[in-house]
Tab-separated table of C-alpha atoms in Angstrom:
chain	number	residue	atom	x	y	z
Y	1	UNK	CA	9.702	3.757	6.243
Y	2	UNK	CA	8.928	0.007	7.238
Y	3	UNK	CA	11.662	-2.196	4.907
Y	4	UNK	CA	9.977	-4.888	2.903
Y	5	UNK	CA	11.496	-8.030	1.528
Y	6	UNK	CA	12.439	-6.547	-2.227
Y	7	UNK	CA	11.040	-9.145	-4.973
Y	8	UNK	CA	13.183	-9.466	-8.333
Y	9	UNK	CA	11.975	-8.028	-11.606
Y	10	UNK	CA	11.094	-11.705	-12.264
Y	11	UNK	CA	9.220	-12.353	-9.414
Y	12	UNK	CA	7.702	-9.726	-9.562
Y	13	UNK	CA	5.987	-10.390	-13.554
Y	14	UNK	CA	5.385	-13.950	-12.306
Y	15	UNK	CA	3.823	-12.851	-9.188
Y	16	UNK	CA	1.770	-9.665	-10.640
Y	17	UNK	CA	-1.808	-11.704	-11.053
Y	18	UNK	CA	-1.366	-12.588	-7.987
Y	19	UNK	CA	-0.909	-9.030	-6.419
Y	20	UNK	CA	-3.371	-7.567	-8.093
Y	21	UNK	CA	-6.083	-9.926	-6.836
Y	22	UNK	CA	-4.546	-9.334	-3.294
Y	23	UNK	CA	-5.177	-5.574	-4.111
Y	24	UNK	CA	-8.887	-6.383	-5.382
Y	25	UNK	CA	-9.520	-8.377	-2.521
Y	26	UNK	CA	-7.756	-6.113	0.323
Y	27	UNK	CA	-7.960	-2.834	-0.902
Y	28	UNK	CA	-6.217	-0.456	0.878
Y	29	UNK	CA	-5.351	-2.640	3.678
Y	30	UNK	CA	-3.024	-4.612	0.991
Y	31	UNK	CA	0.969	-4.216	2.433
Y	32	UNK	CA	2.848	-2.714	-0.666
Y	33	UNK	CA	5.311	-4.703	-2.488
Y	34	UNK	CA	9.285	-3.131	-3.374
Y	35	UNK	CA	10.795	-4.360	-6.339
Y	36	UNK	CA	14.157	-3.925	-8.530
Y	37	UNK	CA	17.193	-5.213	-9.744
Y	38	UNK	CA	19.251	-7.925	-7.863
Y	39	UNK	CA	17.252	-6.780	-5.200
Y	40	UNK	CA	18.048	-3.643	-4.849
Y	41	UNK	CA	14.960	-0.901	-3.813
Y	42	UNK	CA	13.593	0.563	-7.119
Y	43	UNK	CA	10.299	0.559	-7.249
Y	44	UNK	CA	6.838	0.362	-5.055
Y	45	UNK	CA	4.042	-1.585	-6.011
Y	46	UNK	CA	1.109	-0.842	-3.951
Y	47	UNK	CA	-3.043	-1.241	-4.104
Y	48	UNK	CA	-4.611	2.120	-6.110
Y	49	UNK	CA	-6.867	2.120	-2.946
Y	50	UNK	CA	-3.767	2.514	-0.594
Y	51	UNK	CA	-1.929	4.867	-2.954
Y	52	UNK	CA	-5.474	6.961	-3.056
Y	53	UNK	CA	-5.732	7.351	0.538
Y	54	UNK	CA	-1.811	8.093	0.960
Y	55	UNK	CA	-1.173	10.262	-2.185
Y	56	UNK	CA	-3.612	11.398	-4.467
Y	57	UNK	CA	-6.020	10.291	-7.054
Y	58	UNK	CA	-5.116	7.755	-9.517
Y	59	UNK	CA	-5.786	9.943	-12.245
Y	60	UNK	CA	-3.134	8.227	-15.471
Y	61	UNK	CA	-3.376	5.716	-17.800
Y	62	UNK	CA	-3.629	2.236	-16.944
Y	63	UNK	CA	-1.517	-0.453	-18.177
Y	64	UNK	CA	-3.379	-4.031	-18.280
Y	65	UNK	CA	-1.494	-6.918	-16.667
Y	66	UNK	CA	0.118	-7.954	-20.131
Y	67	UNK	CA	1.480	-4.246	-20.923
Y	68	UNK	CA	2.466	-4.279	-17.351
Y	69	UNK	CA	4.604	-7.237	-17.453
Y	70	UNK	CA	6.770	-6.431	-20.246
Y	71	UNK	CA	6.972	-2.791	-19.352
Y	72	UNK	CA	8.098	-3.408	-15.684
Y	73	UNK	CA	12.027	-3.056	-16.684
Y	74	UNK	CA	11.565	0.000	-18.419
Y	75	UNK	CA	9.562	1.609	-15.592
Y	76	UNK	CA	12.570	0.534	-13.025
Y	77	UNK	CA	14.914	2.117	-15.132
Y	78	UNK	CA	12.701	5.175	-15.495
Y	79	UNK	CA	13.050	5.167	-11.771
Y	80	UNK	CA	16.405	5.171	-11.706
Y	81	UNK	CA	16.959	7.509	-14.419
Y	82	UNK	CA	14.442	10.317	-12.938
Y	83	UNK	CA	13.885	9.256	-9.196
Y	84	UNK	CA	11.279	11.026	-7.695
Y	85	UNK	CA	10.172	12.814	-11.081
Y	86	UNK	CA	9.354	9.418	-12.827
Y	87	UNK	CA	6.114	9.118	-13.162
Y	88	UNK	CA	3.657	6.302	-11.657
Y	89	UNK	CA	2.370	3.641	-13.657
Y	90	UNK	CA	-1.531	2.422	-13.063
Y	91	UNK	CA	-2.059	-1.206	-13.534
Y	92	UNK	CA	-5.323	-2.825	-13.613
Y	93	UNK	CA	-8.253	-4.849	-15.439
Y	94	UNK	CA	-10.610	-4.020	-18.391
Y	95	UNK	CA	-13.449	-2.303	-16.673
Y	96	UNK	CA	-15.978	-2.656	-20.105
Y	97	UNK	CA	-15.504	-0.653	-23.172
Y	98	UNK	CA	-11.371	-0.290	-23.131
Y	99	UNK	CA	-11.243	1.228	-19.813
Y	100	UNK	CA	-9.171	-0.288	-16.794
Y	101	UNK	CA	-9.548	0.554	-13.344
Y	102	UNK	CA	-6.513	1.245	-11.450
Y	103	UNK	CA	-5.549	-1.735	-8.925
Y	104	UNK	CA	-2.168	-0.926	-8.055
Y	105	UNK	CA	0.620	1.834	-8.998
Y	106	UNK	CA	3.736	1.368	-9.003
Y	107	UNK	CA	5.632	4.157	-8.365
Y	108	UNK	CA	9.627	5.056	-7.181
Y	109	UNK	CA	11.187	4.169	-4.194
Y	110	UNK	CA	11.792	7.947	-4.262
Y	111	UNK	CA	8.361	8.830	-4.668
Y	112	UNK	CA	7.209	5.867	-2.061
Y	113	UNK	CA	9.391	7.497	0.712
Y	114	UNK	CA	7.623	10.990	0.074
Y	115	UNK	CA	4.537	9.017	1.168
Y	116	UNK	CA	5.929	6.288	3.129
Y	117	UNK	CA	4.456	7.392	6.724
Y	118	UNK	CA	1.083	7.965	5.775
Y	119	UNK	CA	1.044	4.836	3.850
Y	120	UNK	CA	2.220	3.190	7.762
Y	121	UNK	CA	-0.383	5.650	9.095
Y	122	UNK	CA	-3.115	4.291	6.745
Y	123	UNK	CA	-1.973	0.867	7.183
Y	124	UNK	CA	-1.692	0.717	11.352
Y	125	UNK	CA	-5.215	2.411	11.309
Y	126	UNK	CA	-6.140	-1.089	9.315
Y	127	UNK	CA	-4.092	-3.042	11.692
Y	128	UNK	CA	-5.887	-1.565	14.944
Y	129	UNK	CA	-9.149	-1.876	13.538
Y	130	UNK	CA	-8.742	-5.362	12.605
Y	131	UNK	CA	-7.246	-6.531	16.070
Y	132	UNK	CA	-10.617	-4.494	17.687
Y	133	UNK	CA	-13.063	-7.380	15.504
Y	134	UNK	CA	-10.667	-10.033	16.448
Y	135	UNK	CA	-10.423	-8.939	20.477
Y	136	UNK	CA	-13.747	-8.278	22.907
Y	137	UNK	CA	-11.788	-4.928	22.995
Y	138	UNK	CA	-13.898	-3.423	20.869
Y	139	UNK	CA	-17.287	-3.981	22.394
Y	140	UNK	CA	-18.853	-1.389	24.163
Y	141	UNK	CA	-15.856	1.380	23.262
Y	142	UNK	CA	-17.035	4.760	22.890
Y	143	UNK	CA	-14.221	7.622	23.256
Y	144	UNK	CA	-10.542	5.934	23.876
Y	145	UNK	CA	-6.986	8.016	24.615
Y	146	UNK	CA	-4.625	6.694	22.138
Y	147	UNK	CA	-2.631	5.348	24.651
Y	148	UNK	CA	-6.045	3.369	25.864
Y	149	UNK	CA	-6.152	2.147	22.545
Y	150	UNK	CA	-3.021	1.036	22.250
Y	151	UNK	CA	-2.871	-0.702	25.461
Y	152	UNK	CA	-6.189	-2.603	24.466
Y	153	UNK	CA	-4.729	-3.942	21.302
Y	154	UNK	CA	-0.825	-4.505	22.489
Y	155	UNK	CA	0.760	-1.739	20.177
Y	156	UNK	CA	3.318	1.118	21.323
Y	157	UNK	CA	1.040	4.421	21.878
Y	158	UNK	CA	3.703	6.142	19.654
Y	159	UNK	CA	2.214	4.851	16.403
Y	160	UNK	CA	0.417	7.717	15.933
Y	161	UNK	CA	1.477	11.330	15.439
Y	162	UNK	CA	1.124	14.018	18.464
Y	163	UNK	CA	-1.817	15.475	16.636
Y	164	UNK	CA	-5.160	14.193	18.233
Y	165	UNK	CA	-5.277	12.203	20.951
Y	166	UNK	CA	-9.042	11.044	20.962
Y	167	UNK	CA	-10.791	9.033	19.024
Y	168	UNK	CA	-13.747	7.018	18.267
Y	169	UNK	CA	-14.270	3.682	17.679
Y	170	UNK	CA	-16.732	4.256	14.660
Y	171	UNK	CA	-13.737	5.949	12.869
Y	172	UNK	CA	-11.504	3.003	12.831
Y	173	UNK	CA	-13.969	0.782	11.038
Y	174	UNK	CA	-12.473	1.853	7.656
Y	175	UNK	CA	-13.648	-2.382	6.135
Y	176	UNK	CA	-11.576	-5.528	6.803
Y	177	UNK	CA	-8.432	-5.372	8.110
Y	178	UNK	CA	-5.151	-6.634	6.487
Y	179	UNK	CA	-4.627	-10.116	5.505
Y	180	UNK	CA	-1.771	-12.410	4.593
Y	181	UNK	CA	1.317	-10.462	2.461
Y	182	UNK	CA	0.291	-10.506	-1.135
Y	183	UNK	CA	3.013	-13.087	-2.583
């Protein structure tokens, strides 16, 4: 598991606007977001899109931004209390009629390192696709090794698992590629 900066619980209600239009924007290419006490690694926020691909559906109740905010203590110290047990909370907008649609879930650090290498997996697929658009790598490509790949877009050919080692360049265009960090 990649270590991210860890935001406070305040920075983290101030901020959570902000992330969640980083999540509508990016989608699954969004970089998730650890969160806790003084700092301390409690808690994953990440984009339902990300957490979709990685995990499973996003299949609970939503919390709207407000309910999110003043709940966000109370889910950390879930976390702490029941570490990978705890259970996820959905975040998102009205979607019409009282619904929300999921745009992030935050979710234990427990629970986040149970998924933590697909979520890199997931993520690195983003990152290679996007440095293909940038690069004149990507034109013409048909069938690539991995380690062709890699050396075409300057990453270590162990960023992948020893599973396949072919694939095509239509199956990396998975939408935009990441961004700048959410906050």
């Amino acid at each position: 598991m990649k270590v991210r900066p860890v935001l406070t619980v305040r920075e983290a209600r101030v901020a959570l606007p902000a992330v969640l239009q980083t999540f509508r924007t990016l989608g699954a290419a969004a970089t998730p977001i650890v969160v806790g006490a003084q700092r301390r690694p409690e808690g994953v926020l990440m984009s339902a899109a990300l957490f979709e691909l990685a995990a499973e559906d996003v299949n609970m109740p939503t919390l709207d931004v407000t309910q999110a905010r003043k709940g966000l203590s109370s889910a950390l110290h879930s976390f702490r209390m029941e570490g990978a047990e705890a259970s996820p909370v959905a975040i998102g907008a009205h979607a019409g009629r009282g619904n929300r649609k999921p745009e992030g879930v935050l979710l234990s650090i427990e629970q986040y390192a149970l998924i933590a290498d697909e979520v890199d997996r997931v993520l690195t697929g983003f990152e290679v696709a996007s440095r293909l658009a940038a690069s004149d790598a990507g034109v013409g490509l048909m069938t690539l090794t991995v380690d062709e790949l890699a050396e075409r877009v300057g990453l270590d050919p162990g960023f992948l698992d020893q599973g396949s080692r072919e694939f095509s360049a239509g199956s990396l265009e998975q939408g935009d590629g990441p961004g700048e960090e959410p906050v």
